[in-house]
């Protein structure tokens, strides 16, 4: 079993829909990251969370430390949101190193 | 300010050939990382460095060597390439207080 599990693996939505991507982890963490990988391959960091909730534009990330679970929400989805979304955790025992989930492929159709 | 730059972007090797991937960052980051990304798997750490002159093994180090002679550069070497090393390789860097890792654009490597 992977230490970081994401669901769903693939998600197709219609433009305007509200989207949720989930991440569960099995170890104690210092922080959790959400990253976006564009179709061209580039990876950018969206959020870093250690508690609560963060919002940036139409993206919202939440984390529940007790339940070892995080969600990434996209409101009013748009085709340009189509990408792979990756959850990664920094474990308490691993310093600066990250452990990554497999990613969720999101496709938003017009 | 280019961020993290990887060269080359694409490469095709024959089994047994050697090559070096270069990662350069201009953000004065202490920490640098090499990952590989394969279909159906998350990014996996190959080697990392917490400062100039230091390197350490990650999750999948076999078949790779690294060097960090200058703070801004982190080199990944394949001494004798194998088809199992066909992958997309990403370099990243970060500050020690770790507010996030900055990624290069990736190198797509095929070993025939």
JSON list of C-alpha atoms in Angstrom, two decimals:
[
{"chain": "A", "resi": 1, "resn": "UNK", "atom": "CA", "xyz": [0.00, 0.00, 0.00]},
{"chain": "A", "resi": 2, "resn": "UNK", "atom": "CA", "xyz": [1.35, 3.41, -0.97]},
{"chain": "A", "resi": 3, "resn": "UNK", "atom": "CA", "xyz": [1.90, 5.86, 1.83]},
{"chain": "A", "resi": 4, "resn": "UNK", "atom": "CA", "xyz": [0.04, 8.49, -0.20]},
{"chain": "A", "resi": 5, "resn": "UNK", "atom": "CA", "xyz": [-3.16, 7.52, -2.00]},
{"chain": "A", "resi": 6, "resn": "UNK", "atom": "CA", "xyz": [-5.11, 9.77, -4.33]},
{"chain": "A", "resi": 7, "resn": "UNK", "atom": "CA", "xyz": [-8.61, 9.36, -5.67]},
{"chain": "A", "resi": 8, "resn": "UNK", "atom": "CA", "xyz": [-9.90, 9.33, -8.24]},
{"chain": "A", "resi": 9, "resn": "UNK", "atom": "CA", "xyz": [-7.09, 8.38, -10.62]},
{"chain": "A", "resi": 10, "resn": "UNK", "atom": "CA", "xyz": [-8.96, 9.93, -13.52]},
{"chain": "A", "resi": 11, "resn": "UNK", "atom": "CA", "xyz": [-11.70, 12.53, -13.51]},
{"chain": "A", "resi": 12, "resn": "UNK", "atom": "CA", "xyz": [-13.67, 14.00, -16.39]},
{"chain": "A", "resi": 13, "resn": "UNK", "atom": "CA", "xyz": [-15.90, 17.01, -15.80]},
{"chain": "A", "resi": 14, "resn": "UNK", "atom": "CA", "xyz": [-17.91, 19.52, -17.74]},
{"chain": "A", "resi": 15, "resn": "UNK", "atom": "CA", "xyz": [-16.93, 23.15, -17.69]},
{"chain": "A", "resi": 16, "resn": "UNK", "atom": "CA", "xyz": [-18.39, 24.89, -14.66]},
{"chain": "A", "resi": 17, "resn": "UNK", "atom": "CA", "xyz": [-18.59, 21.82, -12.43]},
{"chain": "A", "resi": 18, "resn": "UNK", "atom": "CA", "xyz": [-17.25, 21.73, -8.89]},
{"chain": "A", "resi": 19, "resn": "UNK", "atom": "CA", "xyz": [-14.37, 19.27, -8.62]},
{"chain": "A", "resi": 20, "resn": "UNK", "atom": "CA", "xyz": [-12.92, 17.44, -5.64]},
{"chain": "A", "resi": 21, "resn": "UNK", "atom": "CA", "xyz": [-9.71, 15.43, -5.59]},
{"chain": "A", "resi": 22, "resn": "UNK", "atom": "CA", "xyz": [-8.85, 13.47, -2.46]},
{"chain": "A", "resi": 23, "resn": "UNK", "atom": "CA", "xyz": [-5.57, 12.51, -0.84]},
{"chain": "A", "resi": 24, "resn": "UNK", "atom": "CA", "xyz": [-5.09, 10.12, 2.08]},
{"chain": "A", "resi": 25, "resn": "UNK", "atom": "CA", "xyz": [-1.83, 9.33, 3.79]},
{"chain": "A", "resi": 26, "resn": "UNK", "atom": "CA", "xyz": [-0.79, 6.80, 6.38]},
{"chain": "A", "resi": 27, "resn": "UNK", "atom": "CA", "xyz": [2.12, 8.44, 8.21]},
{"chain": "A", "resi": 28, "resn": "UNK", "atom": "CA", "xyz": [2.70, 11.42, 10.45]},
{"chain": "A", "resi": 29, "resn": "UNK", "atom": "CA", "xyz": [3.46, 14.47, 8.36]},
{"chain": "A", "resi": 30, "resn": "UNK", "atom": "CA", "xyz": [4.94, 17.93, 8.75]},
{"chain": "A", "resi": 31, "resn": "UNK", "atom": "CA", "xyz": [3.16, 19.31, 5.69]},
{"chain": "A", "resi": 32, "resn": "UNK", "atom": "CA", "xyz": [1.15, 18.34, 2.64]},
{"chain": "A", "resi": 33, "resn": "UNK", "atom": "CA", "xyz": [1.55, 19.80, -0.82]},
{"chain": "A", "resi": 34, "resn": "UNK", "atom": "CA", "xyz": [-0.67, 19.97, -3.85]},
{"chain": "A", "resi": 35, "resn": "UNK", "atom": "CA", "xyz": [1.06, 20.34, -7.19]},
{"chain": "A", "resi": 36, "resn": "UNK", "atom": "CA", "xyz": [-0.16, 20.71, -10.75]},
{"chain": "A", "resi": 37, "resn": "UNK", "atom": "CA", "xyz": [1.51, 19.10, -13.74]},
{"chain": "A", "resi": 38, "resn": "UNK", "atom": "CA", "xyz": [0.59, 20.70, -17.02]},
{"chain": "A", "resi": 39, "resn": "UNK", "atom": "CA", "xyz": [0.07, 18.67, -20.21]},
{"chain": "A", "resi": 40, "resn": "UNK", "atom": "CA", "xyz": [3.49, 19.88, -21.36]},
{"chain": "A", "resi": 41, "resn": "UNK", "atom": "CA", "xyz": [5.05, 18.27, -18.28]},
{"chain": "A", "resi": 42, "resn": "UNK", "atom": "CA", "xyz": [5.95, 21.25, -16.10]},
{"chain": "A", "resi": 43, "resn": "UNK", "atom": "CA", "xyz": [5.19, 20.93, -12.37]},
{"chain": "A", "resi": 44, "resn": "UNK", "atom": "CA", "xyz": [4.17, 23.85, -10.19]},
{"chain": "A", "resi": 45, "resn": "UNK", "atom": "CA", "xyz": [3.36, 23.99, -6.52]},
{"chain": "A", "resi": 46, "resn": "UNK", "atom": "CA", "xyz": [-0.20, 25.07, -5.72]},
{"chain": "A", "resi": 47, "resn": "UNK", "atom": "CA", "xyz": [-0.45, 24.84, -1.94]},
{"chain": "A", "resi": 48, "resn": "UNK", "atom": "CA", "xyz": [1.44, 23.82, 1.14]},
{"chain": "A", "resi": 49, "resn": "UNK", "atom": "CA", "xyz": [-0.73, 22.93, 4.15]},
{"chain": "A", "resi": 50, "resn": "UNK", "atom": "CA", "xyz": [-0.06, 21.89, 7.69]},
{"chain": "A", "resi": 51, "resn": "UNK", "atom": "CA", "xyz": [-3.56, 22.59, 9.00]},
{"chain": "A", "resi": 52, "resn": "UNK", "atom": "CA", "xyz": [-6.91, 24.05, 8.04]},
{"chain": "A", "resi": 53, "resn": "UNK", "atom": "CA", "xyz": [-7.67, 25.49, 4.66]},
{"chain": "A", "resi": 54, "resn": "UNK", "atom": "CA", "xyz": [-6.09, 27.65, 1.96]},
{"chain": "A", "resi": 55, "resn": "UNK", "atom": "CA", "xyz": [-7.66, 29.38, -1.03]},
{"chain": "A", "resi": 56, "resn": "UNK", "atom": "CA", "xyz": [-6.17, 30.79, -4.18]},
{"chain": "A", "resi": 57, "resn": "UNK", "atom": "CA", "xyz": [-8.55, 31.98, -6.83]},
{"chain": "A", "resi": 58, "resn": "UNK", "atom": "CA", "xyz": [-10.85, 29.08, -7.72]},
{"chain": "A", "resi": 59, "resn": "UNK", "atom": "CA", "xyz": [-8.69, 26.53, -5.91]},
{"chain": "A", "resi": 60, "resn": "UNK", "atom": "CA", "xyz": [-9.28, 25.51, -2.31]},
{"chain": "A", "resi": 61, "resn": "UNK", "atom": "CA", "xyz": [-7.22, 23.01, -0.33]},
{"chain": "A", "resi": 62, "resn": "UNK", "atom": "CA", "xyz": [-8.18, 21.55, 3.02]},
{"chain": "A", "resi": 63, "resn": "UNK", "atom": "CA", "xyz": [-6.49, 19.17, 5.39]},
{"chain": "A", "resi": 64, "resn": "UNK", "atom": "CA", "xyz": [-7.69, 17.13, 8.36]},
{"chain": "A", "resi": 65, "resn": "UNK", "atom": "CA", "xyz": [-4.62, 16.04, 10.28]},
{"chain": "A", "resi": 66, "resn": "UNK", "atom": "CA", "xyz": [-6.53, 13.70, 12.61]},
{"chain": "A", "resi": 67, "resn": "UNK", "atom": "CA", "xyz": [-8.10, 11.84, 9.70]},
{"chain": "A", "resi": 68, "resn": "UNK", "atom": "CA", "xyz": [-4.90, 11.99, 7.58]},
{"chain": "A", "resi": 69, "resn": "UNK", "atom": "CA", "xyz": [-6.85, 13.36, 4.65]},
{"chain": "A", "resi": 70, "resn": "UNK", "atom": "CA", "xyz": [-6.70, 16.33, 2.33]},
{"chain": "A", "resi": 71, "resn": "UNK", "atom": "CA", "xyz": [-8.93, 17.56, -0.47]},
{"chain": "A", "resi": 72, "resn": "UNK", "atom": "CA", "xyz": [-8.32, 19.86, -3.40]},
{"chain": "A", "resi": 73, "resn": "UNK", "atom": "CA", "xyz": [-11.41, 21.61, -4.72]},
{"chain": "A", "resi": 74, "resn": "UNK", "atom": "CA", "xyz": [-11.80, 23.51, -7.97]},
{"chain": "A", "resi": 75, "resn": "UNK", "atom": "CA", "xyz": [-14.82, 25.77, -8.29]},
{"chain": "A", "resi": 76, "resn": "UNK", "atom": "CA", "xyz": [-16.32, 26.74, -11.66]},
{"chain": "A", "resi": 77, "resn": "UNK", "atom": "CA", "xyz": [-13.92, 24.42, -13.50]},
{"chain": "A", "resi": 78, "resn": "UNK", "atom": "CA", "xyz": [-12.54, 25.45, -16.87]},
{"chain": "A", "resi": 79, "resn": "UNK", "atom": "CA", "xyz": [-10.82, 23.49, -19.66]},
{"chain": "A", "resi": 80, "resn": "UNK", "atom": "CA", "xyz": [-7.54, 25.19, -18.76]},
{"chain": "A", "resi": 81, "resn": "UNK", "atom": "CA", "xyz": [-7.72, 23.38, -15.39]},
{"chain": "A", "resi": 82, "resn": "UNK", "atom": "CA", "xyz": [-7.08, 20.12, -17.26]},
{"chain": "A", "resi": 83, "resn": "UNK", "atom": "CA", "xyz": [-3.87, 18.74, -15.78]},
{"chain": "A", "resi": 84, "resn": "UNK", "atom": "CA", "xyz": [-2.52, 16.12, -13.42]},
{"chain": "A", "resi": 85, "resn": "UNK", "atom": "CA", "xyz": [-2.91, 17.09, -9.77]},
{"chain": "A", "resi": 86, "resn": "UNK", "atom": "CA", "xyz": [-0.37, 15.58, -7.41]},
{"chain": "A", "resi": 87, "resn": "UNK", "atom": "CA", "xyz": [-0.52, 15.26, -3.64]},
{"chain": "A", "resi": 88, "resn": "UNK", "atom": "CA", "xyz": [2.78, 15.01, -1.77]},
{"chain": "A", "resi": 89, "resn": "UNK", "atom": "CA", "xyz": [3.60, 14.78, 1.91]},
{"chain": "A", "resi": 90, "resn": "UNK", "atom": "CA", "xyz": [6.63, 15.71, 3.92]},
{"chain": "A", "resi": 91, "resn": "UNK", "atom": "CA", "xyz": [6.91, 13.06, 6.59]},
{"chain": "A", "resi": 92, "resn": "UNK", "atom": "CA", "xyz": [8.05, 14.01, 10.07]},
{"chain": "A", "resi": 93, "resn": "UNK", "atom": "CA", "xyz": [10.98, 11.60, 9.73]},
{"chain": "A", "resi": 94, "resn": "UNK", "atom": "CA", "xyz": [12.17, 12.57, 6.23]},
{"chain": "A", "resi": 95, "resn": "UNK", "atom": "CA", "xyz": [13.46, 16.13, 6.55]},
{"chain": "A", "resi": 96, "resn": "UNK", "atom": "CA", "xyz": [12.78, 18.07, 3.39]},
{"chain": "A", "resi": 97, "resn": "UNK", "atom": "CA", "xyz": [12.03, 15.04, 1.22]},
{"chain": "A", "resi": 98, "resn": "UNK", "atom": "CA", "xyz": [8.56, 14.53, -0.26]},
{"chain": "A", "resi": 99, "resn": "UNK", "atom": "CA", "xyz": [6.58, 11.35, -0.85]},
{"chain": "A", "resi": 100, "resn": "UNK", "atom": "CA", "xyz": [4.25, 11.65, -3.81]},
{"chain": "A", "resi": 101, "resn": "UNK", "atom": "CA", "xyz": [0.89, 10.22, -4.76]},
{"chain": "A", "resi": 102, "resn": "UNK", "atom": "CA", "xyz": [0.37, 8.87, -8.25]},
{"chain": "A", "resi": 103, "resn": "UNK", "atom": "CA", "xyz": [-1.61, 11.88, -9.35]},
{"chain": "A", "resi": 104, "resn": "UNK", "atom": "CA", "xyz": [-5.13, 12.52, -10.58]},
{"chain": "A", "resi": 105, "resn": "UNK", "atom": "CA", "xyz": [-5.65, 13.20, -14.27]},
{"chain": "A", "resi": 106, "resn": "UNK", "atom": "CA", "xyz": [-8.35, 15.87, -14.61]},
{"chain": "A", "resi": 107, "resn": "UNK", "atom": "CA", "xyz": [-9.99, 16.62, -17.94]},
{"chain": "A", "resi": 108, "resn": "UNK", "atom": "CA", "xyz": [-12.49, 19.46, -18.14]},
{"chain": "A", "resi": 109, "resn": "UNK", "atom": "CA", "xyz": [-14.54, 19.49, -21.31]},
{"chain": "A", "resi": 110, "resn": "UNK", "atom": "CA", "xyz": [-16.08, 22.68, -22.73]},
{"chain": "B", "resi": 1, "resn": "UNK", "atom": "CA", "xyz": [15.47, 34.78, -13.21]},
{"chain": "B", "resi": 2, "resn": "UNK", "atom": "CA", "xyz": [15.19, 31.40, -14.95]},
{"chain": "B", "resi": 3, "resn": "UNK", "atom": "CA", "xyz": [14.33, 29.30, -11.85]},
{"chain": "B", "resi": 4, "resn": "UNK", "atom": "CA", "xyz": [15.34, 25.67, -12.37]},
{"chain": "B", "resi": 5, "resn": "UNK", "atom": "CA", "xyz": [16.80, 24.77, -15.77]},
{"chain": "B", "resi": 6, "resn": "UNK", "atom": "CA", "xyz": [17.37, 21.22, -16.96]},
{"chain": "B", "resi": 7, "resn": "UNK", "atom": "CA", "xyz": [19.45, 20.18, -19.93]},
{"chain": "B", "resi": 8, "resn": "UNK", "atom": "CA", "xyz": [18.92, 18.38, -22.19]},
{"chain": "B", "resi": 9, "resn": "UNK", "atom": "CA", "xyz": [15.15, 18.26, -22.67]},
{"chain": "B", "resi": 10, "resn": "UNK", "atom": "CA", "xyz": [15.20, 15.05, -24.68]},
{"chain": "B", "resi": 11, "resn": "UNK", "atom": "CA", "xyz": [17.75, 12.30, -25.19]},
{"chain": "B", "resi": 12, "resn": "UNK", "atom": "CA", "xyz": [17.86, 8.86, -26.73]},
{"chain": "B", "resi": 13, "resn": "UNK", "atom": "CA", "xyz": [20.59, 6.49, -25.59]},
{"chain": "B", "resi": 14, "resn": "UNK", "atom": "CA", "xyz": [21.62, 2.99, -26.51]},
{"chain": "B", "resi": 15, "resn": "UNK", "atom": "CA", "xyz": [21.99, 0.42, -23.74]},
{"chain": "B", "resi": 16, "resn": "UNK", "atom": "CA", "xyz": [25.39, 0.79, -22.11]},
{"chain": "B", "resi": 17, "resn": "UNK", "atom": "CA", "xyz": [25.98, 4.42, -23.09]},
{"chain": "B", "resi": 18, "resn": "UNK", "atom": "CA", "xyz": [26.60, 7.05, -20.46]},
{"chain": "B", "resi": 19, "resn": "UNK", "atom": "CA", "xyz": [25.28, 10.54, -20.06]},
{"chain": "B", "resi": 20, "resn": "UNK", "atom": "CA", "xyz": [24.94, 13.40, -17.59]},
{"chain": "B", "resi": 21, "resn": "UNK", "atom": "CA", "xyz": [21.84, 15.45, -16.93]},
{"chain": "B", "resi": 22, "resn": "UNK", "atom": "CA", "xyz": [22.45, 18.97, -15.71]},
{"chain": "B", "resi": 23, "resn": "UNK", "atom": "CA", "xyz": [20.25, 20.91, -13.32]},
{"chain": "B", "resi": 24, "resn": "UNK", "atom": "CA", "xyz": [20.93, 24.57, -12.64]},
{"chain": "B", "resi": 25, "resn": "UNK", "atom": "CA", "xyz": [19.05, 26.89, -10.28]},
{"chain": "B", "resi": 26, "resn": "UNK", "atom": "CA", "xyz": [19.46, 30.62, -9.79]},
{"chain": "B", "resi": 27, "resn": "UNK", "atom": "CA", "xyz": [17.43, 31.00, -6.58]},
{"chain": "B", "resi": 28, "resn": "UNK", "atom": "CA", "xyz": [20.32, 30.33, -4.18]},
{"chain": "B", "resi": 29, "resn": "UNK", "atom": "CA", "xyz": [18.53, 27.24, -2.86]},
{"chain": "B", "resi": 30, "resn": "UNK", "atom": "CA", "xyz": [20.44, 24.97, -0.52]},
{"chain": "B", "resi": 31, "resn": "UNK", "atom": "CA", "xyz": [18.51, 21.80, -1.31]},
{"chain": "B", "resi": 32, "resn": "UNK", "atom": "CA", "xyz": [18.32, 20.08, -4.68]},
{"chain": "B", "resi": 33, "resn": "UNK", "atom": "CA", "xyz": [16.64, 16.85, -5.79]},
{"chain": "B", "resi": 34, "resn": "UNK", "atom": "CA", "xyz": [16.52, 14.46, -8.72]},
{"chain": "B", "resi": 35, "resn": "UNK", "atom": "CA", "xyz": [13.29, 12.52, -9.38]},
{"chain": "B", "resi": 36, "resn": "UNK", "atom": "CA", "xyz": [12.09, 10.11, -11.98]},
{"chain": "B", "resi": 37, "resn": "UNK", "atom": "CA", "xyz": [8.49, 9.88, -13.15]},
{"chain": "B", "resi": 38, "resn": "UNK", "atom": "CA", "xyz": [7.11, 6.70, -14.66]},
{"chain": "B", "resi": 39, "resn": "UNK", "atom": "CA", "xyz": [3.57, 5.91, -15.86]},
{"chain": "B", "resi": 40, "resn": "UNK", "atom": "CA", "xyz": [1.28, 4.79, -13.05]},
{"chain": "B", "resi": 41, "resn": "UNK", "atom": "CA", "xyz": [3.74, 5.80, -10.37]},
{"chain": "B", "resi": 42, "resn": "UNK", "atom": "CA", "xyz": [4.32, 8.92, -8.38]},
{"chain": "B", "resi": 43, "resn": "UNK", "atom": "CA", "xyz": [7.52, 10.89, -8.60]},
{"chain": "B", "resi": 44, "resn": "UNK", "atom": "CA", "xyz": [10.32, 8.92, -6.96]},
{"chain": "B", "resi": 45, "resn": "UNK", "atom": "CA", "xyz": [13.41, 10.46, -5.42]},
{"chain": "B", "resi": 46, "resn": "UNK", "atom": "CA", "xyz": [16.69, 9.27, -6.90]},
{"chain": "B", "resi": 47, "resn": "UNK", "atom": "CA", "xyz": [19.28, 11.37, -5.04]},
{"chain": "B", "resi": 48, "resn": "UNK", "atom": "CA", "xyz": [19.24, 14.66, -3.23]},
{"chain": "B", "resi": 49, "resn": "UNK", "atom": "CA", "xyz": [21.64, 17.25, -1.83]},
{"chain": "B", "resi": 50, "resn": "UNK", "atom": "CA", "xyz": [21.32, 19.50, 1.21]},
{"chain": "B", "resi": 51, "resn": "UNK", "atom": "CA", "xyz": [24.26, 21.69, 0.27]},
{"chain": "B", "resi": 52, "resn": "UNK", "atom": "CA", "xyz": [27.32, 22.15, -1.89]},
{"chain": "B", "resi": 53, "resn": "UNK", "atom": "CA", "xyz": [29.56, 19.12, -1.74]},
{"chain": "B", "resi": 54, "resn": "UNK", "atom": "CA", "xyz": [26.93, 16.86, -0.12]},
{"chain": "B", "resi": 55, "resn": "UNK", "atom": "CA", "xyz": [24.72, 14.20, -1.67]},
{"chain": "B", "resi": 56, "resn": "UNK", "atom": "CA", "xyz": [22.47, 11.45, -0.34]},
{"chain": "B", "resi": 57, "resn": "UNK", "atom": "CA", "xyz": [20.55, 8.50, -1.69]},
{"chain": "B", "resi": 58, "resn": "UNK", "atom": "CA", "xyz": [16.81, 8.65, -2.19]},
{"chain": "B", "resi": 59, "resn": "UNK", "atom": "CA", "xyz": [14.28, 5.94, -2.85]},
{"chain": "B", "resi": 60, "resn": "UNK", "atom": "CA", "xyz": [15.66, 4.60, -6.18]},
{"chain": "B", "resi": 61, "resn": "UNK", "atom": "CA", "xyz": [19.42, 5.42, -6.37]},
{"chain": "B", "resi": 62, "resn": "UNK", "atom": "CA", "xyz": [20.74, 2.31, -8.11]},
{"chain": "B", "resi": 63, "resn": "UNK", "atom": "CA", "xyz": [22.32, 2.95, -11.51]},
{"chain": "B", "resi": 64, "resn": "UNK", "atom": "CA", "xyz": [22.71, 6.68, -10.91]},
{"chain": "B", "resi": 65, "resn": "UNK", "atom": "CA", "xyz": [25.40, 8.93, -9.50]},
{"chain": "B", "resi": 66, "resn": "UNK", "atom": "CA", "xyz": [25.24, 12.61, -8.61]},
{"chain": "B", "resi": 67, "resn": "UNK", "atom": "CA", "xyz": [27.54, 15.48, -7.86]},
{"chain": "B", "resi": 68, "resn": "UNK", "atom": "CA", "xyz": [27.03, 18.94, -6.35]},
{"chain": "B", "resi": 69, "resn": "UNK", "atom": "CA", "xyz": [30.34, 20.73, -6.87]},
{"chain": "B", "resi": 70, "resn": "UNK", "atom": "CA", "xyz": [28.67, 24.13, -7.05]},
{"chain": "B", "resi": 71, "resn": "UNK", "atom": "CA", "xyz": [25.65, 25.29, -5.06]},
{"chain": "B", "resi": 72, "resn": "UNK", "atom": "CA", "xyz": [23.70, 26.17, -8.18]},
{"chain": "B", "resi": 73, "resn": "UNK", "atom": "CA", "xyz": [24.31, 22.92, -10.07]},
{"chain": "B", "resi": 74, "resn": "UNK", "atom": "CA", "xyz": [23.25, 19.33, -9.45]},
{"chain": "B", "resi": 75, "resn": "UNK", "atom": "CA", "xyz": [24.38, 16.71, -11.95]},
{"chain": "B", "resi": 76, "resn": "UNK", "atom": "CA", "xyz": [22.80, 13.29, -12.46]},
{"chain": "B", "resi": 77, "resn": "UNK", "atom": "CA", "xyz": [24.92, 10.67, -14.19]},
{"chain": "B", "resi": 78, "resn": "UNK", "atom": "CA", "xyz": [24.06, 7.37, -15.80]},
{"chain": "B", "resi": 79, "resn": "UNK", "atom": "CA", "xyz": [27.27, 5.38, -16.22]},
{"chain": "B", "resi": 80, "resn": "UNK", "atom": "CA", "xyz": [25.80, 2.49, -18.20]},
{"chain": "B", "resi": 81, "resn": "UNK", "atom": "CA", "xyz": [22.25, 3.17, -19.30]},
{"chain": "B", "resi": 82, "resn": "UNK", "atom": "CA", "xyz": [19.64, 0.41, -19.18]},
{"chain": "B", "resi": 83, "resn": "UNK", "atom": "CA", "xyz": [16.17, 0.27, -20.73]},
{"chain": "B", "resi": 84, "resn": "UNK", "atom": "CA", "xyz": [14.71, 0.36, -17.19]},
{"chain": "B", "resi": 85, "resn": "UNK", "atom": "CA", "xyz": [16.05, 3.90, -16.92]},
{"chain": "B", "resi": 86, "resn": "UNK", "atom": "CA", "xyz": [13.72, 5.11, -19.65]},
{"chain": "B", "resi": 87, "resn": "UNK", "atom": "CA", "xyz": [11.76, 7.76, -17.83]},
{"chain": "B", "resi": 88, "resn": "UNK", "atom": "CA", "xyz": [11.11, 11.45, -17.40]},
{"chain": "B", "resi": 89, "resn": "UNK", "atom": "CA", "xyz": [13.58, 13.02, -15.01]},
{"chain": "B", "resi": 90, "resn": "UNK", "atom": "CA", "xyz": [12.81, 16.10, -12.95]},
{"chain": "B", "resi": 91, "resn": "UNK", "atom": "CA", "xyz": [15.12, 18.26, -10.93]},
{"chain": "B", "resi": 92, "resn": "UNK", "atom": "CA", "xyz": [13.83, 20.43, -8.09]},
{"chain": "B", "resi": 93, "resn": "UNK", "atom": "CA", "xyz": [15.26, 22.81, -5.54]},
{"chain": "B", "resi": 94, "resn": "UNK", "atom": "CA", "xyz": [14.14, 24.36, -2.26]},
{"chain": "B", "resi": 95, "resn": "UNK", "atom": "CA", "xyz": [15.19, 26.38, 0.77]},
{"chain": "B", "resi": 96, "resn": "UNK", "atom": "CA", "xyz": [15.94, 24.49, 4.00]},
{"chain": "B", "resi": 97, "resn": "UNK", "atom": "CA", "xyz": [12.82, 25.90, 5.68]},
{"chain": "B", "resi": 98, "resn": "UNK", "atom": "CA", "xyz": [10.99, 24.22, 2.87]},
{"chain": "B", "resi": 99, "resn": "UNK", "atom": "CA", "xyz": [8.19, 26.44, 1.71]},
{"chain": "B", "resi": 100, "resn": "UNK", "atom": "CA", "xyz": [7.95, 24.40, -1.47]},
{"chain": "B", "resi": 101, "resn": "UNK", "atom": "CA", "xyz": [10.02, 22.78, -4.18]},
{"chain": "B", "resi": 102, "resn": "UNK", "atom": "CA", "xyz": [10.60, 24.43, -7.54]},
{"chain": "B", "resi": 103, "resn": "UNK", "atom": "CA", "xyz": [10.74, 22.05, -10.47]},
{"chain": "B", "resi": 104, "resn": "UNK", "atom": "CA", "xyz": [12.55, 22.07, -13.77]},
{"chain": "B", "resi": 105, "resn": "UNK", "atom": "CA", "xyz": [10.73, 21.31, -17.01]},
{"chain": "B", "resi": 106, "resn": "UNK", "atom": "CA", "xyz": [11.94, 17.71, -17.12]},
{"chain": "B", "resi": 107, "resn": "UNK", "atom": "CA", "xyz": [14.18, 15.57, -19.32]},
{"chain": "B", "resi": 108, "resn": "UNK", "atom": "CA", "xyz": [12.61, 12.81, -21.35]},
{"chain": "B", "resi": 109, "resn": "UNK", "atom": "CA", "xyz": [15.12, 9.96, -21.66]},
{"chain": "B", "resi": 110, "resn": "UNK", "atom": "CA", "xyz": [14.71, 6.85, -23.77]},
{"chain": "B", "resi": 111, "resn": "UNK", "atom": "CA", "xyz": [17.17, 3.98, -23.53]},
{"chain": "B", "resi": 112, "resn": "UNK", "atom": "CA", "xyz": [16.97, 1.53, -26.41]}
]
